[in-house]
Every structure is written in C-alpha cells, then in structure tokens.
Amino acid sequence: MASRQTESTLNIALQNRTSSSNVFAYITGRAIDNNNALFLLQADGRTPYYPTSPGQTLSPLAVDCAIPLGAPGSSVTVTVPHLAGARLWFVRDGRLTFYLNPGPALVEPSVTNPSDPNIGLDWTFCEFTFNSAQLYANISYVDFVAALPIALTLTNTAGESRHVAGLPADGLDRICAALRDQHNRDPGVGWDRLIVTRNGGGNLRALSPNTARVQDPALFNGYYQPYVDEVWNKYTNTTLTVNTQASWGDVQARVVSGQLDFGGSIGTYSKPAAADIFSCSTGPFTPSGNAARDAVSARLAAAFNRSTLHKNPVQPNNEVPESYYQHQITNHYARILHEVNIDHRGYAFPYDDVGPSSGGDQSGSVFDPNPQLWTVTVGGGQAGSAEAPQGPRRFERSSRRRSWLAKLRKYLQRL
C-alpha cells in the first residue's frame, strides 16, 4: 500500500560508466521544505548549500559543489531533501562553472552562449522533482543531446523498479550521423546545423531545433508550412476531435475563415509556424492561463511535432508510436532521438509526454510515491533492469510544462 508521504530525504546512487576517472556531478533545485530556497549539494554529497544573494552579477559559488564519481565502474550515493525543479548535472574531463546573480538566482551552464565557460565541455543533465507525493524524474533532450548518455532506475520500498535505458555509449555519434543523412535528404533545411563539434573534431552535442534557433532565428523558417496547409485543408471538411484527458473531455474543431475553431472558451488557432511547433510555446501555442485551451494546445503541438495530425482526426487517443514521424515534414530531431534510444524513450520536445490514455509513453520518465533508491548511470551503461512496466501517471502534464517554460524564459533572458 502506498504511503501517504515520501520520506524527507532521498538516496541517489550515481554510477560512473564512462571511460574517465574525471567525472563530476552537481545537483541544483529549490528546497521545498526550506521556503523554496535555492539549493545546491556540496561536494561531499550530503551537505546542503543555500547561497545568499551576492552583491553583483556572475558571482562564483562560495563552496565546492562538484561531486566526484571516482574511477570507471564506481558508484557514489548522495542524499537530497525534497526539491522542486531540480537538475542532476554530469560533466566529464572538467568541472562546470555556475554563477550567482542577486536574488539569489543561479546562472546555469549554456549551450548557446559562446562566452559561457562551459560551452566546450562535455556535460549533460536529467531533471527531477522530489516532493511529499512522489519522485518524478526524466531524461530530457528538449534543449540538446550530449555525448554523455544517462540511464535511470527507480526502486521503491516494495523492491519494484522502473527503468529508462537512455542512449547507448555511441548514441550521439549515431544521432549526428542520422542528422547528416537527413540533411542529404533535405539539403536546404539545415538538420546538419544542429550538430556541434569539438575543437579539433568529433561530435560534442546536437541541439534541438528550438535551441538552435536561439543562435539562428531564421533556421527552419517556412519548413512546416506545407504540412500545416495540409492539416488545414483536411479539417476544412473533417471534424477534429481532441481529448483533453481531463474534465473537459472531448472538444471538436473545424477550420472556419482560416482558423481552427474549437468555439467556446477554447477559441481559435491560427496556422503555427515552425518556431511555434518546435517551441510548443509561441504563436497559437502561447500559454493562455486557460487550462482547457492549454490542454488542447499541448495535444496539437505534440501532433504537429510527430506529424500525425493530417491523418488522425482523434487526438491523441488514436495515436500509436509506430505512426509518429512518418511524414517527410516532421521533427526529425525527435524522430532520430527516439530511434537511437535503447528503449526509444526520452523527452525530445516539450510535450513529448502527451500520449493516448491507453498508454504508449515516449517521455523517458520514472516516478513512484514510495521511492527508496534512485540510480542514475552516466556513460551508456545500464542502471538496472527494464522489467517493470510504467504505471498510470500521478502528475499533471500542463503544470510541469509551465514549469519548463518558466525555466526557458529565464534562460533566454540571461543570453
């Protein structure tokens, strides 16, 4: 039987499955039981660090927060309190630089700021929230995919495990090869421009289309227009049904006067551009504060990224993963990531957790109300067995996406 509340702390086993003895972890977040204070874990893996507001921007941390993982094959167990909006960072053959701004506000590593001291390092992260209700964690590729694969296993107090396999050790190279192949198929689009190489050669990371547009806002302009036109043509004479998977149930729309019209409080949608589809948060998909409309927006954005909206008029409950990304105009970054991941799961765009109510999870998440040990492996090795199926979700998709969007806005403001 599930407990009413989680324990006040969580043990995390960090496993080094790289070929390097110079791997470090960092943990950041907001301490729920300490007035949501900014939290970092110190290098000993036990002591919390609550920074005070500095007198100037870009101030260094006052303590060492780089947790050494030891030699290849080593495992280090750390302990954290309840945290919201948390990230577990890894870096190989170097150390990450975090700064503090007045507030205090944490300035995180960036993959789009050329002057960031971390820009040339091999680093990555996964995301998690640990509160009184559950531990929820996922492997995120929403911003980029790195050369450091992450795998997750969550074991609960009953000894049951949930697992996300992540990428193989050569996952980034396979992804970059597939992006170059897609460039050869669509030479004018720019899929190869998502690839970031190291000084001296070799793949360092691959940016998501949305992140790559931070540096080049013209990238992918007009790419989705023919597909959007195809969708609009279909629903001029066909009814689109969207299951909100919430109290609003099914809502229906048709294209009227150039707008996809749901009527009532949900209203209309104009044609989205590629930037709107990749970000899931601009143009017609801009968060409105209307929960019913935002639920529809999430499901439309997911269907556009997967390019299933033109053929499936019942979203998302008639969806199957085998039908995703089959149109020639689609989010090929997301397609490739799912193909290369060992179990085909992981967040590739902001609403990659949208799926049919009957199942078919794509998001690469683990969650449980009674966590005992969360094991995180970096480097491509397995973190545990994949025998346990994923059960019903115990979180609200739209609230978690709003949290992600808030992080994104702060991130862009720092550039």
XYZ file of N, CA and C in Angstrom, residues 14 24-28 39-51 61-69 76-81 83 95:
108
model
N 24.923 7.377 -7.873
C 25.498 7.914 -9.102
C 26.574 6.950 -9.586
N 32.265 14.428 -12.763
C 31.676 15.088 -11.606
C 30.173 15.255 -11.804
N 29.447 15.260 -10.681
C 28.014 15.503 -10.675
C 27.717 16.761 -9.870
N 26.629 17.426 -10.217
C 26.128 18.594 -9.492
C 24.625 18.418 -9.347
N 24.070 18.881 -8.230
C 22.626 18.814 -8.027
C 22.131 20.195 -7.625
N 21.145 20.701 -8.366
C 20.573 22.018 -8.126
C 19.054 21.911 -8.059
N 18.995 25.744 -3.836
C 19.732 24.640 -3.221
C 20.776 24.108 -4.187
N 21.955 23.844 -3.671
C 22.971 23.037 -4.333
C 23.510 22.049 -3.311
N 23.947 20.911 -3.766
C 24.544 19.921 -2.880
C 26.054 20.088 -2.912
N 26.669 20.063 -1.727
C 28.117 20.227 -1.680
C 28.834 18.956 -2.129
N 30.139 19.070 -2.311
C 30.932 18.006 -2.917
C 30.936 16.717 -2.109
N 30.611 16.783 -0.808
C 30.587 15.564 -0.001
C 29.331 14.722 -0.255
N 28.381 15.263 -1.030
C 27.185 14.515 -1.372
C 26.148 14.461 -0.270
N 26.332 15.219 0.807
C 25.403 15.184 1.941
C 24.994 16.573 2.425
N 25.913 17.531 2.350
C 25.699 18.830 2.972
C 25.012 19.794 2.004
N 23.869 20.374 2.412
C 23.206 21.346 1.536
C 23.951 22.670 1.519
N 23.839 23.360 0.400
C 24.397 24.704 0.258
C 23.258 25.611 -0.189
N 22.934 26.588 0.668
C 21.896 27.557 0.363
C 22.564 28.912 0.133
N 22.823 29.278 -1.107
C 23.550 30.523 -1.371
C 22.769 31.748 -0.899
N 30.258 30.570 -6.872
C 29.741 29.866 -5.708
C 30.754 29.952 -4.569
N 30.243 29.933 -3.358
C 31.127 30.080 -2.194
C 31.729 28.757 -1.752
N 31.163 27.626 -2.205
C 31.660 26.312 -1.787
C 31.788 25.416 -3.016
N 32.511 24.312 -2.828
C 32.708 23.335 -3.898
C 31.477 22.436 -3.983
N 30.848 22.396 -5.152
C 29.653 21.567 -5.352
C 29.874 20.480 -6.397
N 31.128 20.222 -6.745
C 31.455 19.190 -7.722
C 31.627 17.855 -7.002
N 30.704 16.922 -7.209
C 30.725 15.617 -6.542
C 31.519 14.639 -7.400
N 32.673 14.164 -6.940
C 33.474 13.246 -7.759
C 32.856 11.857 -7.808
N 32.799 11.274 -9.005
C 32.212 9.942 -9.163
C 33.251 8.831 -9.098
N 28.662 6.238 -6.303
C 28.663 7.140 -5.155
C 27.213 7.426 -4.788
N 26.854 7.301 -3.527
C 25.491 7.571 -3.084
C 25.431 8.918 -2.388
N 24.515 9.762 -2.845
C 24.325 11.085 -2.268
C 22.897 11.170 -1.720
N 22.638 12.201 -0.902
C 21.332 12.353 -0.263
C 20.825 13.770 -0.469
N 19.553 13.888 -0.880
C 18.958 15.209 -1.106
C 17.637 15.314 -0.356
N 17.233 16.543 -0.009
C 15.911 16.770 0.585
C 14.864 16.899 -0.520
N 12.982 18.467 -3.311
C 13.415 19.501 -4.244
C 12.401 19.651 -5.363
N 35.207 20.606 -14.995
C 34.236 20.983 -13.968
C 33.337 22.063 -14.533
